[in-house]
Amino acid sequence: MTERRYLVRTFGCQMNEHDSERIAGLLTADGYVPAAEASEADVVVFNTCAIRENADNRLYGNLGHLRPLKQANPRMRIVVAGCLAQKDGGLIQERAPWVDVVVGTHALPGLLDLLVSAEAEGPQMDVREYTEVFPSALPARREVAHHAWVSIAVGCDNACTFCIVPLVRGAQRSRPVGDVLAEVQGLARHGVVEVTLLGQNVNTFGRDLTVPGSARRPLFADLLRAVNDVEGLRRIRFTSPHPHDFTPDVIDAMAESEKVCEHIHFPLQSGSDRVLRAMQRSYRRQRYLDWLEAIRGVITDIAVSTDIIVGFPAETEEDFEDTLDVVRRARFDQAYTFQYSPRPGTRAATMDEQVPKEVVQERFERLVAVQEEISLERMRDQVGRTVEVLVEGTGRKGGVQGRTRMNRLVHLPGQIAPGTFVAATVVSAHPHHLVGEQVRVPVAVG
Ligand code: SAM
Ligand code: SF4
């Protein structure tokens, strides 16, 4: 019998990358092997994102490209998974009837059964609304041996007016601490040296958990300390926290846990109080800057990245200037900048005064230019320093690339195996990466 092959295409955030590892794990456990291209695959999975509009267009474009392949190979099965599957449900098979399986974010554990049913009965769909089995509990097939995503919670209890996540991922559900720890311990035993704890709002982890016999809920700070004690692990990262929930106990736990890396993602979204209110973000610009200062007061050398949306409904030039002002004051290392995209089903999509596309584009370009300058200055501060780099793999410019504890991308010459820690001296800086030289003699890094 010839081998059955699969291909998984992932769109969107780290949560989707994590889920794709589980999709690949389920298919591998069932005897499938990876295919290099869709034309060789018996099962093609699109793990989709619903955050921005072009994600929809991209999916339907990709499905269109697959149609002739499926006509040539009727045995091919096409699966749409992820947030867009959860959001659009039956609409997907209406628009693209050659899709065999639509599997929502809560239904991933049933993927193999859905494929079997599709074989016997034709197109299948499961977009149930409640997670019974955490995707993390499923087998994984990870792309790299030294790093792993670990889901600690799914869903989100906030209601930011621009965001589709609560609609497609549901309310927050935290994983029991014991389950998270057992997974991390197992990973460390198998050579994983870096984990990224994942949740839509990681720092509210545990608020929905109860511990029998205890009045106290396990909190994110407790989890960080517990993961820090796992033997063999060297780096801990987490994403995404909500600024509002970055409480002093979390900052202390970070400072006292030597494996927790000196990097936080601290999503601003807007620097205008008026827009923040309309977004239903619970903080205001000054509060945000004060929190940042408090964090930098405790962990002095910390990198900060952020998310910013440009062109939220009714955003004025003055609101946008406020965003630029916070960006200049906050001095982010990196910013993920997004043009606002109305998501059907969200409050903001129904708001009056959507900002014209050309205005959004012009503001977006100004924001990117300001941030690039700041990113470059922050990177230049690194030149001459010796940093610890965890090598990730081949670099785009030849040689290898890896990341510092502060999550800075470093290109190094030569060939070094992925998963190796090296000390490197930074020789030049660019807005999005550094160039380093490996230090041959062991030195203290800092
Ligand atoms: N839970 C995370 C938080 O609160 O920061 C955000 C998760 S979301 C997957 C990642 C980012 O996408 C958001 O921080 C926001 O900047 C951006 N985003 C979400 N909805 C958007 C929309 N409708 N238009 C543009 N960007 C959006
Ligand atoms: Fe979306 Fe993040 Fe707001 Fe939750 S906290 S609604 S995931 S932007």
Tab-separated table of C-alpha atoms and ligand atoms in Angstrom:
chain	number	residue	atom	x	y	z
A	1	MET	CA	0.000	0.000	0.000
A	2	THR	CA	1.320	3.456	-0.825
A	3	GLU	CA	1.839	5.888	2.005
A	4	ARG	CA	-0.902	8.393	2.687
A	5	ARG	CA	0.402	11.967	2.742
A	6	TYR	CA	-0.780	15.191	4.363
A	7	LEU	CA	-0.057	18.899	4.106
A	8	VAL	CA	-1.020	21.494	6.726
A	9	ARG	CA	-1.015	25.201	5.811
A	10	THR	CA	-1.164	27.534	8.787
A	11	PHE	CA	-2.453	31.110	8.812
A	12	GLY	CA	-2.509	33.563	11.701
A	13	CYS	CA	-1.200	33.497	15.226
A	14	GLN	CA	0.880	31.230	17.457
A	15	MET	CA	-2.286	29.564	18.738
A	16	ASN	CA	-2.891	28.323	15.195
A	17	GLU	CA	0.717	27.141	14.882
A	18	HIS	CA	0.163	25.197	18.083
A	19	ASP	CA	-3.080	23.681	16.779
A	20	SER	CA	-1.388	22.799	13.467
A	21	GLU	CA	1.193	20.762	15.382
A	22	ARG	CA	-1.731	18.826	16.854
A	23	ILE	CA	-3.390	18.357	13.454
A	24	ALA	CA	-0.089	17.013	12.105
A	25	GLY	CA	0.246	14.869	15.267
A	26	LEU	CA	-3.203	13.303	14.810
A	27	LEU	CA	-2.536	12.520	11.147
A	28	THR	CA	0.927	11.114	11.935
A	29	ALA	CA	-0.529	8.897	14.656
A	30	ASP	CA	-2.946	7.572	12.015
A	31	GLY	CA	-0.078	6.633	9.705
A	32	TYR	CA	0.091	9.688	7.427
A	33	VAL	CA	3.450	11.152	6.403
A	34	PRO	CA	4.148	14.767	5.374
A	35	ALA	CA	3.830	15.805	1.719
A	36	ALA	CA	5.985	18.510	0.178
A	37	GLU	CA	3.196	19.911	-1.992
A	38	ALA	CA	-0.584	19.884	-2.202
A	39	SER	CA	-0.469	17.935	-5.472
A	40	GLU	CA	1.120	14.980	-3.607
A	41	ALA	CA	-1.184	15.109	-0.601
A	42	ASP	CA	-4.136	12.861	0.225
A	43	VAL	CA	-5.243	15.307	2.916
A	44	VAL	CA	-4.732	19.079	2.706
A	45	VAL	CA	-5.593	21.082	5.818
A	46	PHE	CA	-5.976	24.872	5.900
A	47	ASN	CA	-5.749	26.036	9.497
A	48	THR	CA	-7.349	29.454	9.162
A	49	CYS	CA	-7.379	32.827	10.866
A	50	ALA	CA	-10.350	35.192	11.136
A	51	ILE	CA	-8.629	38.238	12.631
A	52	ARG	CA	-8.253	40.228	9.436
A	53	GLU	CA	-10.229	40.468	6.238
A	54	ASN	CA	-7.553	39.330	3.834
A	55	ALA	CA	-7.496	36.010	5.727
A	56	ASP	CA	-10.951	35.233	4.255
A	57	ASN	CA	-9.919	36.186	0.744
A	58	ARG	CA	-6.756	34.166	1.019
A	59	LEU	CA	-8.623	31.046	2.118
A	60	TYR	CA	-11.112	31.166	-0.735
A	61	GLY	CA	-8.284	31.921	-3.172
A	62	ASN	CA	-6.354	28.896	-1.902
A	63	LEU	CA	-9.425	26.681	-2.056
A	64	GLY	CA	-9.939	27.817	-5.658
A	65	HIS	CA	-6.389	26.744	-6.528
A	66	LEU	CA	-6.996	23.310	-5.039
A	67	ARG	CA	-10.144	22.649	-7.036
A	68	PRO	CA	-8.433	21.410	-10.247
A	69	LEU	CA	-6.077	19.250	-8.138
A	70	LYS	CA	-9.037	17.647	-6.447
A	71	GLN	CA	-10.747	17.106	-9.798
A	72	ALA	CA	-7.582	15.346	-11.011
A	73	ASN	CA	-7.304	13.318	-7.792
A	74	PRO	CA	-10.782	12.605	-6.354
A	75	ARG	CA	-9.144	10.767	-3.404
A	76	MET	CA	-7.798	14.057	-2.105
A	77	ARG	CA	-9.549	15.281	1.063
A	78	ILE	CA	-9.666	18.996	1.843
A	79	VAL	CA	-10.072	20.178	5.436
A	80	VAL	CA	-10.704	23.726	6.673
A	81	ALA	CA	-9.890	24.126	10.372
A	82	GLY	CA	-9.364	27.055	12.764
A	83	CYS	CA	-11.114	30.337	13.495
A	84	LEU	CA	-12.587	30.934	10.059
A	85	ALA	CA	-14.045	27.410	10.102
A	86	GLN	CA	-15.595	28.195	13.495
A	87	LYS	CA	-16.924	31.551	12.274
A	88	ASP	CA	-18.188	30.643	8.785
A	89	GLY	CA	-19.262	27.014	9.389
A	90	GLY	CA	-21.619	25.892	6.612
A	91	LEU	CA	-20.842	28.937	4.495
A	92	ILE	CA	-17.462	27.429	3.582
A	93	GLN	CA	-18.955	24.325	1.942
A	94	GLU	CA	-21.600	26.512	0.297
A	95	ARG	CA	-18.901	28.654	-1.315
A	96	ALA	CA	-16.500	25.774	-1.934
A	97	PRO	CA	-18.503	22.504	-2.139
A	98	TRP	CA	-15.279	20.561	-2.831
A	99	VAL	CA	-14.251	21.023	0.845
A	100	ASP	CA	-14.662	17.665	2.612
A	101	VAL	CA	-14.371	18.638	6.275
A	102	VAL	CA	-14.958	21.857	8.220
A	103	VAL	CA	-13.637	21.468	11.763
A	104	GLY	CA	-13.996	24.312	14.280
A	105	THR	CA	-11.604	25.323	17.037
A	106	HIS	CA	-13.307	23.180	19.700
A	107	ALA	CA	-13.734	20.076	17.545
A	108	LEU	CA	-10.119	19.311	16.609
A	109	PRO	CA	-9.905	16.026	18.569
A	110	GLY	CA	-12.573	14.567	16.242
A	111	LEU	CA	-10.676	15.317	13.022
A	112	LEU	CA	-9.819	11.700	12.131
A	113	ASP	CA	-13.423	10.554	12.686
A	114	LEU	CA	-14.650	13.388	10.484
A	115	LEU	CA	-12.276	12.265	7.721
A	116	VAL	CA	-13.554	8.687	7.990
A	117	SER	CA	-17.179	9.884	7.887
A	118	ALA	CA	-16.409	12.110	4.884
A	119	GLU	CA	-15.140	8.999	3.095
A	120	ALA	CA	-18.385	7.130	3.703
A	121	GLU	CA	-21.001	9.880	3.713
A	122	GLY	CA	-19.611	12.966	1.961
A	123	PRO	CA	-18.889	16.441	3.364
A	124	GLN	CA	-18.742	16.810	7.165
A	125	MET	CA	-18.792	19.746	9.549
A	126	ASP	CA	-18.286	20.077	13.324
A	127	VAL	CA	-18.249	23.597	14.738
A	128	ARG	CA	-19.368	22.792	18.293
A	129	GLU	CA	-19.079	25.659	20.745
A	130	TYR	CA	-17.325	24.182	23.762
A	131	THR	CA	-13.853	22.708	24.263
A	132	GLU	CA	-13.985	19.297	25.943
A	133	VAL	CA	-10.440	18.169	25.178
A	134	PHE	CA	-7.635	20.747	25.066
A	135	PRO	CA	-5.723	20.533	21.788
A	136	SER	CA	-2.577	20.338	23.947
A	137	ALA	CA	-3.712	16.938	25.156
A	138	LEU	CA	-3.488	15.599	21.570
A	139	PRO	CA	-0.341	14.119	20.042
A	140	ALA	CA	1.921	16.732	18.459
A	141	ARG	CA	4.261	16.684	15.507
A	142	ARG	CA	6.509	19.669	16.107
A	143	GLU	CA	8.543	21.419	13.418
A	144	VAL	CA	11.557	21.858	15.712
A	145	ALA	CA	12.897	19.668	18.516
A	146	HIS	CA	14.075	22.358	20.928
A	147	HIS	CA	10.990	24.598	21.215
A	148	ALA	CA	7.344	23.869	22.030
A	149	TRP	CA	4.109	25.842	22.273
A	150	VAL	CA	2.140	24.955	25.381
A	151	SER	CA	-1.466	26.033	25.565
A	152	ILE	CA	-2.399	27.097	29.107
A	153	ALA	CA	-5.835	28.534	28.344
A	154	VAL	CA	-8.227	28.848	25.437
A	155	GLY	CA	-10.777	31.581	24.762
A	156	CYS	CA	-11.108	35.092	26.156
A	157	ASP	CA	-13.483	36.800	28.601
A	158	ASN	CA	-12.789	40.306	27.347
A	159	ALA	CA	-14.926	42.038	24.772
A	160	CYS	CA	-12.647	44.348	22.789
A	161	THR	CA	-15.057	45.775	20.246
A	162	PHE	CA	-12.799	45.096	17.223
A	163	CYS	CA	-12.015	41.473	18.054
A	164	ILE	CA	-13.532	38.247	16.736
A	165	VAL	CA	-11.593	35.979	19.138
A	166	PRO	CA	-14.288	35.645	21.854
A	167	LEU	CA	-16.750	34.657	19.121
A	168	VAL	CA	-14.561	31.970	17.568
A	169	ARG	CA	-12.609	30.715	20.586
A	170	GLY	CA	-15.309	31.138	23.262
A	171	ALA	CA	-14.979	32.106	26.928
A	172	GLN	CA	-11.690	31.521	28.731
A	173	ARG	CA	-10.989	28.006	29.945
A	174	SER	CA	-7.722	27.389	31.767
A	175	ARG	CA	-5.978	24.058	31.779
A	176	PRO	CA	-5.391	22.514	35.193
A	177	VAL	CA	-1.899	23.406	36.490
A	178	GLY	CA	-0.999	19.709	36.850
A	179	ASP	CA	-1.736	19.091	33.153
A	180	VAL	CA	0.402	22.028	32.050
A	181	LEU	CA	3.278	20.948	34.296
A	182	ALA	CA	3.079	17.323	33.185
A	183	GLU	CA	3.288	18.446	29.564
A	184	VAL	CA	6.238	20.770	30.177
A	185	GLN	CA	8.092	18.110	32.173
A	186	GLY	CA	7.555	15.584	29.384
A	187	LEU	CA	8.782	18.070	26.795
A	188	ALA	CA	11.905	18.884	28.824
A	189	ARG	CA	12.656	15.166	29.184
A	190	HIS	CA	12.539	14.934	25.374
A	191	GLY	CA	15.045	17.736	24.842
A	192	VAL	CA	12.829	20.828	24.621
A	193	VAL	CA	14.770	23.752	26.109
A	194	GLU	CA	12.329	26.597	25.407
A	195	VAL	CA	8.567	26.739	25.853
A	196	THR	CA	6.087	29.468	24.977
A	197	LEU	CA	2.993	29.424	27.173
A	198	LEU	CA	-0.001	30.338	25.046
A	199	GLY	CA	-3.367	31.910	25.712
A	200	GLN	CA	-5.446	34.775	24.341
A	201	ASN	CA	-5.019	36.478	27.675
A	202	VAL	CA	-2.363	34.456	29.503
A	203	ASN	CA	-2.218	36.543	32.639
A	204	THR	CA	-5.820	35.832	33.581
A	205	PHE	CA	-4.864	32.143	33.636
A	206	GLY	CA	-6.459	30.295	36.521
A	207	ARG	CA	-9.291	32.702	37.279
A	208	ASP	CA	-11.761	30.077	36.118
A	209	LEU	CA	-10.073	27.181	37.955
A	210	THR	CA	-10.915	25.817	41.368
A	211	VAL	CA	-8.690	23.605	43.481
A	212	PRO	CA	-10.560	21.101	45.690
A	213	GLY	CA	-10.052	21.994	49.371
A	214	SER	CA	-8.557	25.418	48.630
A	215	ALA	CA	-10.181	28.837	48.529
A	216	ARG	CA	-7.327	30.233	46.450
A	217	ARG	CA	-7.215	29.915	42.676
A	218	PRO	CA	-3.928	29.076	40.966
A	219	LEU	CA	-2.773	32.233	39.184
A	220	PHE	CA	-0.447	32.978	36.295
A	221	ALA	CA	2.368	34.036	38.648
A	222	ASP	CA	2.151	30.641	40.418
A	223	LEU	CA	2.265	28.868	37.076
A	224	LEU	CA	5.350	30.808	35.963
A	225	ARG	CA	7.179	29.876	39.156
A	226	ALA	CA	6.158	26.223	38.841
A	227	VAL	CA	7.273	25.984	35.189
A	228	ASN	CA	10.522	27.704	36.163
A	229	ASP	CA	11.275	24.729	38.428
A	230	VAL	CA	11.068	22.199	35.587
A	231	GLU	CA	14.473	20.591	35.176
A	232	GLY	CA	16.156	20.755	31.780
A	233	LEU	CA	14.190	23.775	30.579
A	234	ARG	CA	16.221	26.951	29.916
A	235	ARG	CA	13.813	29.540	28.559
A	236	ILE	CA	10.173	30.377	29.221
A	237	ARG	CA	8.151	32.790	27.119
A	238	PHE	CA	4.449	33.605	27.151
A	239	THR	CA	1.960	35.371	24.904
A	240	SER	CA	-0.345	37.316	24.862
A	241	PRO	CA	-0.836	39.111	28.132
A	242	HIS	CA	-3.368	41.907	28.523
A	243	PRO	CA	-1.791	45.074	30.001
A	244	HIS	CA	-4.611	45.365	32.527
A	245	ASP	CA	-3.790	41.992	34.057
A	246	PHE	CA	-0.043	42.512	34.295
A	247	THR	CA	-0.292	42.655	38.080
A	248	PRO	CA	2.720	43.158	40.407
A	249	ASP	CA	2.733	39.459	41.372
A	250	VAL	CA	3.306	38.565	37.685
A	251	ILE	CA	6.155	41.081	37.398
A	252	ASP	CA	7.767	39.722	40.590
A	253	ALA	CA	7.392	36.134	39.380
A	254	MET	CA	9.083	37.100	36.106
A	255	ALA	CA	11.934	38.862	37.878
A	256	GLU	CA	12.505	35.978	40.295
A	257	SER	CA	12.247	33.131	37.757
A	258	GLU	CA	15.578	32.995	35.966
A	259	LYS	CA	14.239	30.984	33.027
A	260	VAL	CA	11.519	33.513	32.188
A	261	CYS	CA	12.937	35.597	29.346
A	262	GLU	CA	13.277	39.370	29.525
A	263	HIS	CA	10.667	40.107	26.897
A	264	ILE	CA	7.010	41.053	27.141
A	265	HIS	CA	4.381	41.525	24.515
A	266	PHE	CA	2.300	44.427	25.809
A	267	PRO	CA	-0.516	45.198	23.338
A	268	LEU	CA	-1.300	48.927	23.207
A	269	GLN	CA	-3.873	48.922	20.347
A	270	SER	CA	-4.209	52.740	20.471
A	271	GLY	CA	-2.628	55.687	22.267
A	272	SER	CA	-5.851	57.713	22.284
A	273	ASP	CA	-8.053	57.532	25.375
A	274	ARG	CA	-11.135	58.159	23.280
A	275	VAL	CA	-10.310	55.266	20.956
A	276	LEU	CA	-9.307	52.971	23.831
A	277	ARG	CA	-12.708	53.614	25.404
A	278	ALA	CA	-14.473	52.849	22.105
A	279	MET	CA	-12.371	49.688	21.766
A	280	GLN	CA	-13.461	48.713	25.277
A	281	ARG	CA	-9.864	48.360	26.403
A	282	SER	CA	-9.895	48.865	30.162
A	283	TYR	CA	-6.794	51.131	30.483
A	284	ARG	CA	-5.934	54.621	29.287
A	285	ARG	CA	-2.709	55.975	27.767
A	286	GLN	CA	-1.154	57.270	30.995
A	287	ARG	CA	-2.029	54.092	32.888
A	288	TYR	CA	-0.397	52.049	30.133
A	289	LEU	CA	2.797	54.122	30.253
A	290	ASP	CA	2.872	53.930	34.070
A	291	TRP	CA	2.574	50.146	33.965
A	292	LEU	CA	5.391	49.965	31.474
A	293	GLU	CA	7.579	52.135	33.660
A	294	ALA	CA	6.785	49.957	36.679
A	295	ILE	CA	7.779	46.817	34.752
A	296	ARG	CA	11.005	48.444	33.529
A	297	GLY	CA	11.674	49.560	37.109
A	298	VAL	CA	11.711	45.941	38.286
A	299	ILE	CA	13.254	44.266	35.209
A	300	THR	CA	15.546	46.995	33.943
A	301	ASP	CA	16.755	45.351	30.738
A	302	ILE	CA	13.563	44.064	29.153
A	303	ALA	CA	12.414	44.108	25.529
A	304	VAL	CA	8.848	45.195	24.847
A	305	SER	CA	6.787	44.452	21.760
A	306	THR	CA	3.243	45.586	21.086
A	307	ASP	CA	0.200	45.432	18.797
A	308	ILE	CA	-1.297	48.624	17.370
A	309	ILE	CA	-4.413	49.076	15.254
A	310	VAL	CA	-4.615	52.060	12.901
A	311	GLY	CA	-7.922	53.399	11.578
A	312	PHE	CA	-10.358	52.198	14.226
A	313	PRO	CA	-13.828	53.686	13.429
A	314	ALA	CA	-13.923	57.487	13.906
A	315	GLU	CA	-10.167	57.668	14.658
A	316	THR	CA	-9.210	61.329	14.060
A	317	GLU	CA	-5.831	62.770	13.149
A	318	GLU	CA	-5.556	63.898	16.773
A	319	ASP	CA	-6.257	60.362	18.042
A	320	PHE	CA	-3.613	59.047	15.701
A	321	GLU	CA	-1.102	61.680	16.905
A	322	ASP	CA	-1.790	60.415	20.437
A	323	THR	CA	-0.818	56.925	19.277
A	324	LEU	CA	2.413	58.246	17.753
A	325	ASP	CA	3.110	60.082	20.999
A	326	VAL	CA	2.719	56.932	23.133
A	327	VAL	CA	4.876	55.013	20.646
A	328	ARG	CA	7.651	57.613	21.020
A	329	ARG	CA	7.412	57.556	24.810
A	330	ALA	CA	7.120	53.798	25.187
A	331	ARG	CA	10.103	53.092	22.926
A	332	PHE	CA	8.960	49.636	21.871
A	333	ASP	CA	11.499	47.210	20.493
A	334	GLN	CA	8.989	45.916	17.946
A	335	ALA	CA	5.423	46.746	17.020
A	336	TYR	CA	2.991	44.582	15.090
A	337	THR	CA	0.937	47.174	13.256
A	338	PHE	CA	-2.481	46.413	11.793
A	339	GLN	CA	-4.900	48.329	9.648
A	340	TYR	CA	-8.324	48.061	11.250
A	341	SER	CA	-10.507	45.503	9.523
A	342	PRO	CA	-14.237	45.316	10.350
A	343	ARG	CA	-15.066	41.795	11.464
A	344	PRO	CA	-18.751	40.895	11.006
A	345	GLY	CA	-20.242	40.025	14.388
A	346	THR	CA	-18.085	42.487	16.357
A	347	ARG	CA	-19.408	45.756	17.838
A	348	ALA	CA	-16.913	47.939	15.971
A	349	ALA	CA	-18.066	46.608	12.593
A	350	THR	CA	-21.417	48.333	13.132
A	351	MET	CA	-19.932	51.665	14.256
A	352	ASP	CA	-20.428	54.737	12.124
A	353	GLU	CA	-17.555	56.614	10.555
A	354	GLN	CA	-15.317	53.874	9.236
A	355	VAL	CA	-12.068	55.666	8.296
A	356	PRO	CA	-11.401	55.889	4.520
A	357	LYS	CA	-8.875	53.340	3.281
A	358	GLU	CA	-6.394	55.912	1.948
A	359	VAL	CA	-6.360	57.753	5.312
A	360	VAL	CA	-5.701	54.475	7.132
A	361	GLN	CA	-2.904	53.627	4.694
A	362	GLU	CA	-1.233	57.030	5.104
A	363	ARG	CA	-1.372	56.855	8.935
A	364	PHE	CA	-0.166	53.271	8.859
A	365	GLU	CA	2.913	54.252	6.853
A	366	ARG	CA	3.703	57.110	9.237
A	367	LEU	CA	3.409	54.814	12.228
A	368	VAL	CA	5.648	52.177	10.654
A	369	ALA	CA	8.285	54.834	9.849
A	370	VAL	CA	8.348	56.153	13.431
A	371	GLN	CA	8.534	52.668	14.906
A	372	GLU	CA	11.262	51.497	12.477
A	373	GLU	CA	13.452	54.347	13.678
A	374	ILE	CA	12.888	53.441	17.321
A	375	SER	CA	13.422	49.721	16.619
A	376	LEU	CA	16.722	50.529	14.939
A	377	GLU	CA	17.877	52.702	17.860
A	378	ARG	CA	16.968	49.931	20.321
A	379	MET	CA	18.839	47.386	18.199
A	380	ARG	CA	21.892	49.665	17.922
A	381	ASP	CA	22.155	49.671	21.722
A	382	GLN	CA	23.005	45.982	21.406
A	383	VAL	CA	26.085	46.438	19.218
A	384	GLY	CA	29.231	45.337	21.050
A	385	ARG	CA	27.274	43.330	23.624
A	386	THR	CA	27.686	39.594	24.108
A	387	VAL	CA	24.351	37.811	24.034
A	388	GLU	CA	23.090	34.255	24.420
A	389	VAL	CA	21.575	32.985	21.174
A	390	LEU	CA	19.424	29.878	20.862
A	391	VAL	CA	19.958	28.733	17.264
A	392	GLU	CA	16.676	28.049	15.439
A	393	GLY	CA	17.822	26.977	11.994
A	394	THR	CA	19.142	28.142	8.659
A	395	GLY	CA	19.091	31.902	8.156
A	396	ARG	CA	17.562	33.621	5.155
A	397	LYS	CA	20.937	35.188	4.396
A	398	GLY	CA	22.950	31.959	4.660
A	399	GLY	CA	24.493	30.920	7.982
A	400	VAL	CA	22.058	30.387	10.836
A	401	GLN	CA	19.559	32.433	12.784
A	402	GLY	CA	18.448	32.348	16.368
A	403	ARG	CA	16.998	34.464	19.158
A	404	THR	CA	18.314	36.141	22.250
A	405	ARG	CA	16.462	35.903	25.550
A	406	MET	CA	15.003	39.309	24.688
A	407	ASN	CA	13.558	37.747	21.525
A	408	ARG	CA	15.869	39.601	19.132
A	409	LEU	CA	16.567	37.800	15.883
A	410	VAL	CA	20.316	37.271	15.331
A	411	HIS	CA	22.020	36.106	12.128
A	412	LEU	CA	25.300	34.241	12.589
A	413	PRO	CA	27.763	32.935	9.987
A	414	GLY	CA	28.594	29.243	9.767
A	415	GLN	CA	26.620	26.104	10.458
A	416	ILE	CA	25.371	25.458	13.981
A	417	ALA	CA	22.799	22.802	14.874
A	418	PRO	CA	19.298	24.052	15.786
A	419	GLY	CA	18.755	23.927	19.549
A	420	THR	CA	22.369	24.920	20.351
A	421	PHE	CA	23.012	27.816	22.727
A	422	VAL	CA	25.932	30.009	21.656
A	423	ALA	CA	27.453	33.208	22.975
A	424	ALA	CA	27.691	35.861	20.259
A	425	THR	CA	29.011	39.389	20.003
A	426	VAL	CA	26.660	41.744	18.189
A	427	VAL	CA	28.488	43.405	15.285
A	428	SER	CA	25.694	45.280	13.484
A	429	ALA	CA	22.068	46.263	13.905
A	430	HIS	CA	19.009	46.515	11.640
A	431	PRO	CA	15.390	47.350	12.600
A	432	HIS	CA	14.334	43.696	12.688
A	433	HIS	CA	17.536	41.733	13.226
A	434	LEU	CA	21.086	41.800	14.521
A	435	VAL	CA	24.217	40.332	12.987
A	436	GLY	CA	26.528	38.555	15.401
A	437	GLU	CA	29.757	36.599	15.578
A	438	GLN	CA	30.035	33.510	17.646
A	439	VAL	CA	32.349	33.877	20.643
A	440	ARG	CA	34.626	30.839	20.681
A	441	VAL	CA	35.889	31.173	24.243
A	442	PRO	CA	33.173	30.671	26.858
A	443	VAL	CA	32.243	34.058	28.345
A	444	ALA	CA	29.563	35.335	30.645
A	445	VAL	CA	26.626	36.660	28.654
A	446	GLY	CA	24.515	39.666	29.533
B	1	SAM	N1	-5.339	38.670	23.007
B	1	SAM	C1	-4.447	39.530	22.359
B	1	SAM	C2	-4.482	40.909	23.006
B	1	SAM	O1	-5.411	41.279	23.684
B	1	SAM	O2	-3.548	41.614	22.754
B	1	SAM	C3	-4.756	39.712	20.899
B	1	SAM	C4	-4.956	38.599	20.026
B	1	SAM	S1	-5.206	39.045	18.352
B	1	SAM	C5	-4.991	37.438	17.742
B	1	SAM	C6	-3.724	39.828	17.824
B	1	SAM	C7	-3.853	41.241	17.381
B	1	SAM	O3	-4.601	41.353	16.187
B	1	SAM	C8	-4.551	42.187	18.336
B	1	SAM	O4	-3.749	42.571	19.404
B	1	SAM	C9	-4.912	43.350	17.440
B	1	SAM	O5	-3.897	44.308	17.411
B	1	SAM	C10	-5.055	42.684	16.063
B	1	SAM	N2	-6.462	42.678	15.664
B	1	SAM	C11	-7.471	42.019	16.244
B	1	SAM	N3	-8.640	42.297	15.628
B	1	SAM	C12	-8.365	43.169	14.631
B	1	SAM	C13	-9.154	43.840	13.638
B	1	SAM	N4	-10.455	43.695	13.575
B	1	SAM	N5	-8.494	44.646	12.767
B	1	SAM	C14	-7.165	44.821	12.832
B	1	SAM	N6	-6.375	44.219	13.744
B	1	SAM	C15	-6.967	43.401	14.643
B	2	SF4	FE1	-9.458	39.919	21.482
B	2	SF4	FE2	-7.275	40.075	23.002
B	2	SF4	FE3	-9.366	41.693	23.435
B	2	SF4	FE4	-9.569	39.075	24.024
B	2	SF4	S1	-8.203	40.592	24.991
B	2	SF4	S2	-11.102	40.321	22.998
B	2	SF4	S3	-8.356	38.201	22.367
B	2	SF4	S4	-8.003	41.628	21.632
